[in-house]
mmCIF file of C-alpha atoms in Angstrom:
data_model
loop_
_atom_site.group_PDB
_atom_site.id
_atom_site.type_symbol
_atom_site.label_atom_id
_atom_site.label_comp_id
_atom_site.label_asym_id
_atom_site.label_seq_id
_atom_site.Cartn_x
_atom_site.Cartn_y
_atom_site.Cartn_z
ATOM 1 C CA MET A 414 8.506 -3.960 9.542
ATOM 2 C CA PRO A 415 10.216 -0.966 11.130
ATOM 3 C CA ALA A 416 10.036 -0.486 14.861
ATOM 4 C CA GLN A 417 6.742 0.942 16.085
ATOM 5 C CA PRO A 418 6.573 3.968 18.411
ATOM 6 C CA PRO A 419 5.460 3.412 22.013
ATOM 7 C CA GLY A 420 1.730 2.985 22.489
ATOM 8 C CA ASP A 421 -0.890 3.710 25.089
ATOM 9 C CA SER A 422 -1.597 0.053 25.757
ATOM 10 C CA ALA A 423 -0.253 -3.223 24.515
ATOM 11 C CA ASP A 424 -0.818 -6.880 25.262
ATOM 12 C CA PRO A 425 -1.086 -10.175 23.414
ATOM 13 C CA GLU A 426 -4.274 -11.847 22.312
ATOM 14 C CA GLY A 427 -5.035 -15.535 22.159
ATOM 15 C CA ALA A 428 -2.011 -17.086 23.849
ATOM 16 C CA GLY A 429 -1.872 -20.778 23.094
ATOM 17 C CA SER A 430 -0.439 -23.475 25.319
ATOM 18 C CA GLU A 431 1.576 -22.472 28.366
ATOM 19 C CA GLY A 432 4.857 -20.892 27.293
ATOM 20 C CA ALA A 433 3.782 -20.498 23.675
ATOM 21 C CA GLU A 434 4.050 -17.134 21.986
ATOM 22 C CA PRO A 435 0.637 -15.548 21.385
ATOM 23 C CA PRO A 436 -0.253 -15.390 17.676
ATOM 24 C CA VAL A 437 -1.670 -11.829 17.779
ATOM 25 C CA ARG A 438 -0.578 -8.617 19.498
ATOM 26 C CA TYR A 439 -2.973 -5.771 20.302
ATOM 27 C CA GLU A 440 -1.879 -2.199 20.975
ATOM 28 C CA ARG A 441 -3.721 1.100 21.160
ATOM 29 C CA ARG A 442 -1.876 4.286 20.225
ATOM 30 C CA GLY A 443 -4.181 7.186 20.808
ATOM 31 C CA PRO A 444 -7.244 6.720 18.575
ATOM 32 C CA VAL A 445 -5.740 3.849 16.555
ATOM 33 C CA ALA A 446 -5.713 0.157 17.520
ATOM 34 C CA TYR A 447 -2.947 -1.963 16.020
ATOM 35 C CA VAL A 448 -3.750 -5.644 15.543
ATOM 36 C CA THR A 449 -0.563 -7.489 14.568
ATOM 37 C CA MET A 450 -0.277 -11.110 13.485
ATOM 38 C CA ASP A 451 2.788 -12.488 15.237
ATOM 39 C CA ARG A 452 3.928 -15.794 13.759
ATOM 40 C CA PRO A 453 6.825 -14.398 11.694
ATOM 41 C CA ARG A 454 8.711 -17.693 11.772
ATOM 42 C CA TYR A 455 5.901 -19.145 9.638
ATOM 43 C CA ARG A 456 5.286 -15.998 7.587
ATOM 44 C CA ASN A 457 2.183 -15.378 9.714
ATOM 45 C CA ALA A 458 0.400 -18.482 8.504
ATOM 46 C CA GLN A 459 -3.073 -18.511 10.021
ATOM 47 C CA ASN A 460 -3.900 -21.404 12.312
ATOM 48 C CA SER A 461 -7.187 -21.461 14.218
ATOM 49 C CA ALA A 462 -5.546 -20.001 17.323
ATOM 50 C CA MET A 463 -4.558 -16.950 15.287
ATOM 51 C CA THR A 464 -8.005 -16.672 13.720
ATOM 52 C CA TYR A 465 -9.773 -16.620 17.072
ATOM 53 C CA ALA A 466 -7.159 -14.257 18.509
ATOM 54 C CA LEU A 467 -7.825 -11.882 15.604
ATOM 55 C CA ASP A 468 -11.541 -12.138 16.330
ATOM 56 C CA THR A 469 -10.962 -11.241 19.978
ATOM 57 C CA ALA A 470 -8.762 -8.296 18.995
ATOM 58 C CA PHE A 471 -11.298 -6.925 16.511
ATOM 59 C CA TYR A 472 -14.072 -7.197 19.105
ATOM 60 C CA ARG A 473 -11.876 -5.359 21.568
ATOM 61 C CA ALA A 474 -11.264 -2.549 19.088
ATOM 62 C CA ALA A 475 -14.965 -2.325 18.277
ATOM 63 C CA ASP A 476 -15.918 -2.092 21.956
ATOM 64 C CA ASP A 477 -13.334 0.534 22.924
ATOM 65 C CA PRO A 478 -14.814 4.049 22.510
ATOM 66 C CA GLU A 479 -11.295 5.483 22.388
ATOM 67 C CA VAL A 480 -10.527 3.514 19.213
ATOM 68 C CA ARG A 481 -11.608 5.293 16.048
ATOM 69 C CA ALA A 482 -9.612 3.329 13.456
ATOM 70 C CA VAL A 483 -7.868 -0.057 13.295
ATOM 71 C CA VAL A 484 -4.683 -1.190 11.548
ATOM 72 C CA LEU A 485 -4.122 -4.849 10.684
ATOM 73 C CA ALA A 486 -0.447 -5.726 10.242
ATOM 74 C CA GLY A 487 1.897 -8.697 10.149
ATOM 75 C CA ALA A 488 5.133 -8.988 12.125
ATOM 76 C CA GLY A 489 8.362 -9.761 10.320
ATOM 77 C CA GLU A 490 9.082 -9.903 6.616
ATOM 78 C CA HIS A 491 5.602 -10.871 5.421
ATOM 79 C CA PHE A 492 1.983 -9.849 6.017
ATOM 80 C CA SER A 493 0.633 -13.402 5.735
ATOM 81 C CA ALA A 494 1.454 -16.438 3.622
ATOM 82 C CA GLY A 495 -2.105 -17.751 4.031
ATOM 83 C CA HIS A 496 -3.786 -20.539 5.931
ATOM 84 C CA ASP A 497 -1.658 -22.877 7.997
ATOM 85 C CA ILE A 498 -1.485 -26.151 6.082
ATOM 86 C CA GLY A 499 1.437 -27.763 7.868
ATOM 87 C CA THR A 500 3.338 -25.896 10.604
ATOM 88 C CA PRO A 501 3.990 -27.629 13.946
ATOM 89 C CA GLU A 502 1.183 -25.550 15.479
ATOM 90 C CA ARG A 503 -1.437 -26.424 12.883
ATOM 91 C CA ASP A 504 -4.589 -27.018 14.914
ATOM 92 C CA ALA A 505 -7.303 -27.838 12.387
ATOM 93 C CA HIS A 506 -8.268 -30.923 14.397
ATOM 94 C CA LEU A 507 -8.921 -29.000 17.614
ATOM 95 C CA PRO A 508 -12.284 -27.612 18.779
ATOM 96 C CA PHE A 509 -12.732 -23.889 19.448
ATOM 97 C CA GLU A 510 -15.703 -21.963 20.782
ATOM 98 C CA ARG A 511 -17.705 -21.141 17.653
ATOM 99 C CA ARG A 512 -18.539 -17.470 17.179
ATOM 100 C CA ALA A 513 -19.208 -16.844 13.502
ATOM 101 C CA GLY A 514 -22.164 -19.129 12.844
ATOM 102 C CA LEU A 515 -24.438 -21.898 14.072
ATOM 103 C CA TRP A 516 -22.858 -24.827 12.257
ATOM 104 C CA TRP A 517 -21.883 -27.605 14.632
ATOM 105 C CA ASP A 518 -18.312 -28.259 15.692
ATOM 106 C CA HIS A 519 -16.208 -29.911 12.986
ATOM 107 C CA THR A 520 -14.370 -32.221 15.380
ATOM 108 C CA GLY A 521 -15.831 -35.693 15.594
ATOM 109 C CA ARG A 522 -17.203 -35.312 12.062
ATOM 110 C CA SER A 523 -15.597 -36.669 8.937
ATOM 111 C CA GLY A 524 -15.148 -35.932 5.263
ATOM 112 C CA ALA A 525 -16.898 -33.003 3.595
ATOM 113 C CA GLU A 526 -19.101 -32.480 6.657
ATOM 114 C CA SER A 527 -16.077 -31.695 8.823
ATOM 115 C CA ARG A 528 -14.368 -29.470 6.240
ATOM 116 C CA PHE A 529 -17.542 -27.531 5.460
ATOM 117 C CA ALA A 530 -18.343 -26.935 9.131
ATOM 118 C CA ARG A 531 -14.834 -25.747 9.990
ATOM 119 C CA GLU A 532 -14.342 -23.506 6.968
ATOM 120 C CA SER A 533 -17.827 -22.009 7.328
ATOM 121 C CA GLU A 534 -16.688 -20.850 10.750
ATOM 122 C CA VAL A 535 -13.004 -19.951 10.676
ATOM 123 C CA TYR A 536 -12.661 -18.821 7.062
ATOM 124 C CA LEU A 537 -15.816 -17.477 5.425
ATOM 125 C CA GLY A 538 -17.718 -16.758 8.645
ATOM 126 C CA MET A 539 -14.904 -14.950 10.444
ATOM 127 C CA CYS A 540 -14.014 -12.821 7.427
ATOM 128 C CA ARG A 541 -17.608 -11.742 6.961
ATOM 129 C CA ARG A 542 -17.799 -10.711 10.613
ATOM 130 C CA TRP A 543 -14.593 -8.681 10.399
ATOM 131 C CA ARG A 544 -15.710 -6.917 7.216
ATOM 132 C CA GLU A 545 -18.652 -5.542 9.225
ATOM 133 C CA LEU A 546 -16.547 -4.101 12.073
ATOM 134 C CA PRO A 547 -18.111 -0.628 12.366
ATOM 135 C CA LYS A 548 -14.795 1.220 12.384
ATOM 136 C CA PRO A 549 -12.395 1.754 9.461
ATOM 137 C CA VAL A 550 -9.773 -0.992 9.162
ATOM 138 C CA ILE A 551 -6.545 -0.480 7.214
ATOM 139 C CA ALA A 552 -4.290 -3.336 6.112
ATOM 140 C CA SER A 553 -0.565 -2.593 6.276
ATOM 141 C CA VAL A 554 0.938 -5.116 3.857
ATOM 142 C CA GLN A 555 4.570 -6.041 3.270
ATOM 143 C CA GLY A 556 6.098 -9.062 1.578
ATOM 144 C CA ALA A 557 3.761 -11.978 0.933
ATOM 145 C CA CYS A 558 0.000 -11.562 0.955
ATOM 146 C CA VAL A 559 -0.970 -14.979 -0.360
ATOM 147 C CA ALA A 560 -4.226 -16.983 -0.417
ATOM 148 C CA GLY A 561 -5.644 -16.675 3.122
ATOM 149 C CA GLY A 562 -3.567 -13.507 3.476
ATOM 150 C CA LEU A 563 -5.665 -11.985 0.706
ATOM 151 C CA MET A 564 -8.788 -12.724 2.719
ATOM 152 C CA LEU A 565 -7.455 -10.712 5.645
ATOM 153 C CA ALA A 566 -6.405 -7.797 3.438
ATOM 154 C CA TRP A 567 -9.709 -7.809 1.567
ATOM 155 C CA ILE A 568 -11.864 -7.526 4.682
ATOM 156 C CA CYS A 569 -10.094 -4.243 5.371
ATOM 157 C CA ASP A 570 -11.488 -0.975 4.052
ATOM 158 C CA LEU A 571 -8.144 0.297 2.787
ATOM 159 C CA ILE A 572 -4.822 -1.322 1.903
ATOM 160 C CA VAL A 573 -1.429 0.369 2.188
ATOM 161 C CA ALA A 574 1.331 -1.762 0.658
ATOM 162 C CA SER A 575 5.092 -1.566 0.624
ATOM 163 C CA GLU A 576 6.866 -1.625 -2.712
ATOM 164 C CA ASP A 577 8.081 -5.168 -2.050
ATOM 165 C CA ALA A 578 4.599 -6.517 -1.286
ATOM 166 C CA PHE A 579 3.040 -9.074 -3.598
ATOM 167 C CA PHE A 580 -0.386 -10.684 -3.827
ATOM 168 C CA ALA A 581 -1.239 -14.169 -5.088
ATOM 169 C CA ASP A 582 -3.920 -16.840 -4.932
ATOM 170 C CA PRO A 583 -2.267 -20.064 -6.117
ATOM 171 C CA VAL A 584 -4.937 -22.468 -4.827
ATOM 172 C CA VAL A 585 -6.159 -23.230 -8.362
ATOM 173 C CA ARG A 586 -3.041 -25.431 -8.385
ATOM 174 C CA MET A 587 -4.945 -27.520 -5.842
ATOM 175 C CA GLY A 588 -7.859 -27.729 -8.247
ATOM 176 C CA ILE A 589 -9.798 -25.294 -6.029
ATOM 177 C CA PRO A 590 -11.410 -22.135 -7.504
ATOM 178 C CA GLY A 591 -9.860 -19.560 -5.195
ATOM 179 C CA VAL A 592 -9.872 -18.984 -1.447
ATOM 180 C CA GLU A 593 -13.002 -19.258 0.674
ATOM 181 C CA TYR A 594 -13.642 -15.517 0.950
ATOM 182 C CA PHE A 595 -14.055 -15.127 -2.806
ATOM 183 C CA ALA A 596 -13.806 -11.363 -3.244
ATOM 184 C CA HIS A 597 -11.662 -11.516 -6.371
ATOM 185 C CA PRO A 598 -14.130 -10.037 -8.935
ATOM 186 C CA TRP A 599 -14.920 -7.187 -6.517
ATOM 187 C CA ALA A 600 -11.340 -6.501 -5.419
ATOM 188 C CA MET A 601 -10.213 -6.198 -9.053
ATOM 189 C CA PRO A 602 -11.792 -6.171 -12.533
ATOM 190 C CA PRO A 603 -13.148 -9.594 -13.611
ATOM 191 C CA ARG A 604 -10.629 -10.179 -16.400
ATOM 192 C CA ILE A 605 -7.770 -9.298 -14.083
ATOM 193 C CA ALA A 606 -9.276 -11.650 -11.485
ATOM 194 C CA LYS A 607 -9.333 -14.459 -14.049
ATOM 195 C CA GLU A 608 -5.685 -13.921 -14.967
ATOM 196 C CA PHE A 609 -4.790 -13.703 -11.272
ATOM 197 C CA LEU A 610 -6.470 -17.073 -10.617
ATOM 198 C CA TYR A 611 -5.658 -18.866 -13.883
ATOM 199 C CA THR A 612 -1.904 -18.260 -13.543
ATOM 200 C CA GLY A 613 -1.479 -18.112 -9.756
ATOM 201 C CA ASP A 614 1.293 -15.596 -10.440
ATOM 202 C CA ARG A 615 2.373 -12.903 -8.038
ATOM 203 C CA MET A 616 0.801 -9.482 -8.516
ATOM 204 C CA PRO A 617 3.307 -6.805 -7.469
ATOM 205 C CA ALA A 618 2.103 -3.977 -5.266
ATOM 206 C CA ARG A 619 2.344 -1.434 -8.073
ATOM 207 C CA ARG A 620 0.108 -3.547 -10.322
ATOM 208 C CA ALA A 621 -2.333 -4.047 -7.452
ATOM 209 C CA TYR A 622 -2.494 -0.263 -7.134
ATOM 210 C CA GLU A 623 -3.092 0.138 -10.882
ATOM 211 C CA VAL A 624 -6.095 -2.224 -10.832
ATOM 212 C CA GLY A 625 -7.590 -0.556 -7.754
ATOM 213 C CA MET A 626 -6.963 -3.286 -5.188
ATOM 214 C CA VAL A 627 -4.490 -1.197 -3.167
ATOM 215 C CA ASN A 628 -4.870 2.415 -2.038
ATOM 216 C CA ARG A 629 -1.243 3.419 -1.580
ATOM 217 C CA VAL A 630 2.215 2.009 -2.310
ATOM 218 C CA VAL A 631 5.204 3.274 -0.338
ATOM 219 C CA PRO A 632 8.824 2.263 0.299
ATOM 220 C CA ARG A 633 9.148 -0.499 2.879
ATOM 221 C CA ALA A 634 10.816 1.830 5.390
ATOM 222 C CA GLU A 635 7.814 4.195 5.222
ATOM 223 C CA LEU A 636 5.028 1.605 5.463
ATOM 224 C CA ALA A 637 4.306 1.843 9.193
ATOM 225 C CA ALA A 638 4.482 5.632 9.278
ATOM 226 C CA GLU A 639 2.284 6.090 6.195
ATOM 227 C CA THR A 640 -0.304 3.651 7.521
ATOM 228 C CA ASP A 641 -0.338 5.427 10.866
ATOM 229 C CA ARG A 642 -0.747 8.840 9.202
ATOM 230 C CA LEU A 643 -3.693 7.593 7.177
ATOM 231 C CA ALA A 644 -5.323 5.938 10.190
ATOM 232 C CA ARG A 645 -4.983 9.105 12.277
ATOM 233 C CA ARG A 646 -6.354 11.253 9.465
ATOM 234 C CA ILE A 647 -9.424 9.011 9.242
ATOM 235 C CA ALA A 648 -9.760 8.959 13.037
ATOM 236 C CA GLU A 649 -10.462 12.712 12.929
ATOM 237 C CA MET A 650 -13.822 12.053 11.269
ATOM 238 C CA PRO A 651 -17.045 11.481 13.264
ATOM 239 C CA THR A 652 -17.170 7.885 14.502
ATOM 240 C CA PHE A 653 -20.843 7.326 13.707
ATOM 241 C CA GLY A 654 -20.456 8.951 10.310
ATOM 242 C CA LEU A 655 -17.601 6.586 9.496
ATOM 243 C CA ALA A 656 -19.637 3.579 10.641
ATOM 244 C CA LEU A 657 -22.609 4.580 8.481
ATOM 245 C CA THR A 658 -20.372 5.285 5.493
ATOM 246 C CA LYS A 659 -18.736 1.891 5.825
ATOM 247 C CA ARG A 660 -22.163 0.254 6.003
ATOM 248 C CA ALA A 661 -23.282 2.175 2.907
ATOM 249 C CA VAL A 662 -20.340 1.065 0.774
ATOM 250 C CA ASN A 663 -20.522 -2.532 2.023
ATOM 251 C CA GLN A 664 -24.227 -2.630 1.187
ATOM 252 C CA ALA A 665 -23.456 -1.356 -2.323
ATOM 253 C CA GLU A 666 -20.950 -4.193 -2.791
ATOM 254 C CA ASP A 667 -23.507 -6.711 -1.554
ATOM 255 C CA LEU A 668 -26.097 -5.336 -3.988
ATOM 256 C CA GLN A 669 -23.494 -5.967 -6.687
ATOM 257 C CA GLY A 670 -23.514 -9.618 -5.674
ATOM 258 C CA LEU A 671 -20.601 -9.916 -3.265
ATOM 259 C CA HIS A 672 -22.451 -11.776 -0.482
ATOM 260 C CA SER A 673 -24.430 -14.175 -2.668
ATOM 261 C CA GLY A 674 -21.452 -14.656 -4.972
ATOM 262 C CA MET A 675 -19.328 -15.812 -2.060
ATOM 263 C CA ASP A 676 -22.011 -18.284 -1.013
ATOM 264 C CA SER A 677 -22.099 -19.849 -4.470
ATOM 265 C CA VAL A 678 -18.326 -20.055 -4.803
ATOM 266 C CA PHE A 679 -17.993 -21.488 -1.297
ATOM 267 C CA GLY A 680 -20.048 -24.435 -2.537
ATOM 268 C CA LEU A 681 -17.750 -24.851 -5.542
ATOM 269 C CA HIS A 682 -14.756 -24.612 -3.229
ATOM 270 C CA HIS A 683 -16.032 -27.568 -1.198
ATOM 271 C CA LEU A 684 -16.951 -29.547 -4.283
ATOM 272 C CA ALA A 685 -13.275 -29.217 -5.240
ATOM 273 C CA HIS A 686 -12.150 -30.341 -1.778
ATOM 274 C CA ALA A 687 -14.415 -33.399 -1.983
ATOM 275 C CA HIS A 688 -13.218 -34.217 -5.494
ATOM 276 C CA ASN A 689 -9.602 -34.027 -4.352
ATOM 277 C CA ALA A 690 -10.324 -36.266 -1.378
ATOM 278 C CA GLU A 691 -11.678 -38.923 -3.743
ATOM 279 C CA THR A 692 -9.123 -38.642 -6.541
ATOM 280 C CA ALA A 693 -5.893 -37.282 -5.032
ATOM 281 C CA ALA A 694 -3.718 -37.716 -1.969
ATOM 282 C CA ASP A 695 -5.888 -35.465 0.191
ATOM 283 C CA SER A 696 -8.457 -32.663 0.044
ATOM 284 C CA LEU A 697 -5.711 -30.211 -0.975
ATOM 285 C CA GLY A 698 -4.815 -32.198 -4.056
ATOM 286 C CA GLY A 699 -1.532 -33.324 -2.522
ATOM 287 C CA MET A 700 -0.146 -29.776 -2.336
ATOM 288 C CA ASN A 701 1.926 -29.089 0.780
ATOM 289 C CA ILE A 702 3.700 -26.008 2.161
ATOM 290 C CA ALA A 703 6.787 -26.467 -0.009
ATOM 291 C CA ALA A 704 4.734 -26.956 -3.172
ATOM 292 C CA MET A 705 2.577 -23.876 -2.511
ATOM 293 C CA LYS A 706 5.620 -21.756 -1.674
ATOM 294 C CA GLU A 707 7.254 -22.850 -4.918
ATOM 295 C CA ALA A 708 4.070 -21.978 -6.821
ATOM 296 C CA THR A 709 4.351 -18.317 -5.835
ATOM 297 C CA ARG A 710 8.031 -17.729 -6.540
#
C-alpha cells in the first residue's frame, strides 16, 4: 500500500513475545481510526494473536469519542490470505482470554470439541462482535482477500478495493463448505455464491463490484486516498445516526436469515472437519499452505 500521511496517534496492538513485531497497528487520523494488519511476510495470515489484537483495536475505536469511522487495512502487497494454517507463529494450541462467547477454552480438549470451542471464539464469535461495532467500518482491500480474509472484509460495512484485488474461498477443496463466517449468499447473489464456492476460483475486484460485494474499485496507487476520503465523508454524519442506521441494516440482514444461516452452516463446517479427521491426513483434508496457495492461482 502507498505510504500513509502522518496521524494524530499511532501505536501497535497485541505485541506477541518479547522482540516480536506486533500483528496489528492502530492509528487515529482526525475522526478516522486505521486498524492495519501487519504480518506482510505471511500475507497477513491471521493467527490468534492477530485476531485478539484486532479485537482490542476495534474496542479502542468504539470507545474513543473522537473516532467516527474505522478503516481496516492490510500492510504490504495483500489484505489477508486467510487463517494461519502453518506459519512459524501459528498459535492455535495456545490459550487466550476468551471474549466472544462462553464456550470453554479449547486447550486441553481434543478432537471436535477442541476445534468447535476455538472456532466458535476466534472465528465466528469474533466476526459477529466486529460486525456490531457501532461505527462505520470500511475495508481497504488490495491483493489477496482469501478465505479468512473474506470474513474480515465482510464484517465491514463498505469495501473499497484496488484493481489488483481478488477474492476467493477455496476451502471446498478441503471438503469444507466455506469459511466459518458464512456470509456468501448475503454478500453476493446465491448463484454467484455457488459458483464462487464450487470452483474456488478468484473473483477479480471488478467482478466483485458488479455483483454488489464491493462498493468501489480504484487503481492501487489511489486505494489509501480513496478509502480515507470515503471515511472522512462518512465521519461528517451524526455519530448516533450512523450507529442506528448500521443497526437497522444489520437487523434487516438478520431477518433475511444471516444469523441463523451462519449457525446452521457452522455445524456443517465442523461436520466436515470431523469427517476429514477420520478419513484424511488431518481436519483440513491434508491441505497445507502451499496447496491452498496453488488453489487460488
